[in-house]
Each structure stands twice: as structure tokens, then as C-alpha cells.
């Protein structure tokens, strides 16, 4: 499986016959070279590994080494990659003034069995609005500014990264549009809780669920990719995620006040919604 990739507008490694198993190491090398490049201004590096998305490939150095099989090999190589990037920041004297964020985009792709990952005790996977499809760990690393070893259950999402980075950089947050992201600086620096207390769960352009504090209401449920069964719930299903992370026990009948409060939040949210252009339909061929 030879691969190629684009660096700017140049196609790289198109004819070298490099194996896909070498891609994680190659992207790591490129990231390190970027960090080591002398510059006078701050930099932003977005390192988006294609692994552990299927198809899975690990380099010879990691292949067959983990107890978890190929998926474990891939994850261990990603762990190595992150370590190489952090060490480079240390070696370049940049660790104390660089914020590193490590996260993922969705839960496991369950139709691929052991190659699709696992959400542990969380329900369902990629494509669903159950916690197993949407909840991801977020790791923030900034020596000297963020206290190490702290684990929090506060709510945050990737939209908050934009606002947080602007705030830390001293740049203004745009005022000419609604910005969904919130500033996580108080949470990261130990000065206070996360400003985010609500979360809206969408599948494509349709809102399926909403969380307010510990409670999450499902108005529509649909299983992860590969299962098209869809159900509408009125009244909605309600789960206390602090007590019941796997979303097994519906407590809607016990908390009509919570459902009322959630409906109020949804109405306020909906009043500010403006549909944007569908970027997928815009990009993909019409016969795709």
C-alpha cells in the first residue's frame, strides 16, 4: 500500500513506494522539523494523524509488539509520536511557552470490531450521539502553567479551543458573529470551573440531544454508523451522566423540572441558529 501526501501544493513521496505503516513516523518527522525551524514569531502546529482510522498500519518497529493486536500497535506508535513532539519542545526550550492539546474527533467505529477502537463503559460509537460516539478525552500540556496530573470532569469541547487560544494569545474574539466556543483559561490555569455548562449534540444538521450540567436529554436516538435504526422520544430520555455514564437508566419521570429547563435552553439556542452552507455537499462531487 504505497502512499503519498501533500506538503503545501507539492505532492511528496508519490513515487517512492513508501508503505502506509511508515506514515505515522513520517508525519512525526515533519512535525519535529517544523518545530525546529528557527523563527521570530509564535507558531501553530496542527498534527492530525490518520491513524487509528481504518485501515490500520503500524511501522515494523511497533508491529506485533502490543497485547491489543494491530490496534494496540497503532496506538503505541501514536504515543511514541506524541512523546517525540514533546521532547522536541523541551530540547528547543519551548516547553514552558507552548500549549499542547491532545484529543480525538469521535468514538470507535464499531463495525470494524477490534480495528475500530473502544469507548469503554460509554454507550455506542462513532456517528451516534450517545456518549460513546461523542465524548473524547482532552489532554492539555503546558509546563509551568497547567498543573500536571489533574483530572477533571468539567464540560468542554473542541469548539472551545478556538476561543481559549485567542484569549491566551491576547487576540480579540470576533464580535461580528456568534462564537460557540468558550474560554477555558480559568479551568486550565486552576482559577475556576469551566464556563461551559451545556452541550448540544448534532448528527449532521439535526439536533438529537442536549446536556445541561449532569443531565443529558435525548430527543432522537440513532445507533452508530452501520445501523440506521432511528427513534424519536417525547418526552425525551433523560440520563444523569454523573451517576450513569453508560446512559442505561432513564430518569425522565423523576425530573420533569430538568426537562423543562433543557427545553428552555434549546429554545434560546434555536433562536440564534443560522444554517450555513453544507461544506460536504459543496466539496464532494454530486454523484458521490
CSV table of N, CA and C in Angstrom, one decimal, residues 159-164 166-167 172-183 196 272:
chain,number,residue,atom,x,y,z
A,159,UNK,N,-14.7,23.1,20.2
A,159,UNK,CA,-15.1,24.5,19.8
A,159,UNK,C,-14.5,25.5,20.7
A,160,UNK,N,-14.2,25.1,22.0
A,160,UNK,CA,-13.7,26.0,23.0
A,160,UNK,C,-12.2,26.2,22.8
A,161,UNK,N,-11.5,25.4,22.0
A,161,UNK,CA,-10.1,25.6,21.7
A,161,UNK,C,-9.8,26.9,21.0
A,162,UNK,N,-10.7,27.2,20.1
A,162,UNK,CA,-10.5,28.5,19.3
A,162,UNK,C,-10.5,29.7,20.2
A,163,UNK,N,-11.6,29.8,21.0
A,163,UNK,CA,-11.7,30.9,21.9
A,163,UNK,C,-10.6,31.0,23.0
A,164,UNK,N,-10.2,29.8,23.5
A,164,UNK,CA,-9.2,29.8,24.5
A,164,UNK,C,-7.9,30.2,24.0
A,166,UNK,N,-7.3,32.2,21.4
A,166,UNK,CA,-7.3,33.6,21.1
A,166,UNK,C,-7.1,34.4,22.4
A,167,UNK,N,-7.8,34.0,23.5
A,167,UNK,CA,-7.6,34.6,24.8
A,167,UNK,C,-6.2,34.6,25.3
A,172,UNK,N,-8.3,39.4,20.0
A,172,UNK,CA,-9.7,39.6,20.2
A,172,UNK,C,-10.6,38.5,19.6
A,173,UNK,N,-11.6,38.1,20.4
A,173,UNK,CA,-12.6,37.1,19.9
A,173,UNK,C,-13.5,37.9,18.9
A,174,UNK,N,-13.8,37.4,17.7
A,174,UNK,CA,-14.7,38.1,16.8
A,174,UNK,C,-16.0,38.5,17.4
A,175,UNK,N,-16.4,39.7,17.1
A,175,UNK,CA,-17.7,40.2,17.7
A,175,UNK,C,-18.8,40.3,16.6
A,176,UNK,N,-18.4,40.0,15.3
A,176,UNK,CA,-19.4,40.2,14.3
A,176,UNK,C,-20.2,39.0,14.0
A,177,UNK,N,-20.1,37.9,14.8
A,177,UNK,CA,-20.8,36.7,14.7
A,177,UNK,C,-20.9,36.0,16.0
A,178,UNK,N,-21.8,35.0,16.1
A,178,UNK,CA,-22.0,34.2,17.3
A,178,UNK,C,-20.8,33.2,17.3
A,179,UNK,N,-20.0,33.2,18.4
A,179,UNK,CA,-18.9,32.3,18.6
A,179,UNK,C,-19.4,31.3,19.6
A,180,UNK,N,-19.4,30.0,19.2
A,180,UNK,CA,-19.9,28.9,20.1
A,180,UNK,C,-18.9,28.5,21.1
A,181,UNK,N,-17.6,28.8,20.9
A,181,UNK,CA,-16.6,28.4,21.8
A,181,UNK,C,-16.5,29.3,23.0
A,182,UNK,N,-16.1,28.7,24.1
A,182,UNK,CA,-15.9,29.4,25.4
A,182,UNK,C,-14.5,29.4,25.8
A,183,UNK,N,-14.1,30.3,26.7
A,183,UNK,CA,-12.7,30.4,27.1
A,183,UNK,C,-12.4,29.5,28.3
A,196,UNK,N,-18.4,26.3,30.5
A,196,UNK,CA,-19.4,25.5,29.7
A,196,UNK,C,-20.2,24.7,30.6
A,272,UNK,N,-30.9,31.6,17.9
A,272,UNK,CA,-29.7,32.2,17.4
A,272,UNK,C,-29.1,31.4,16.3
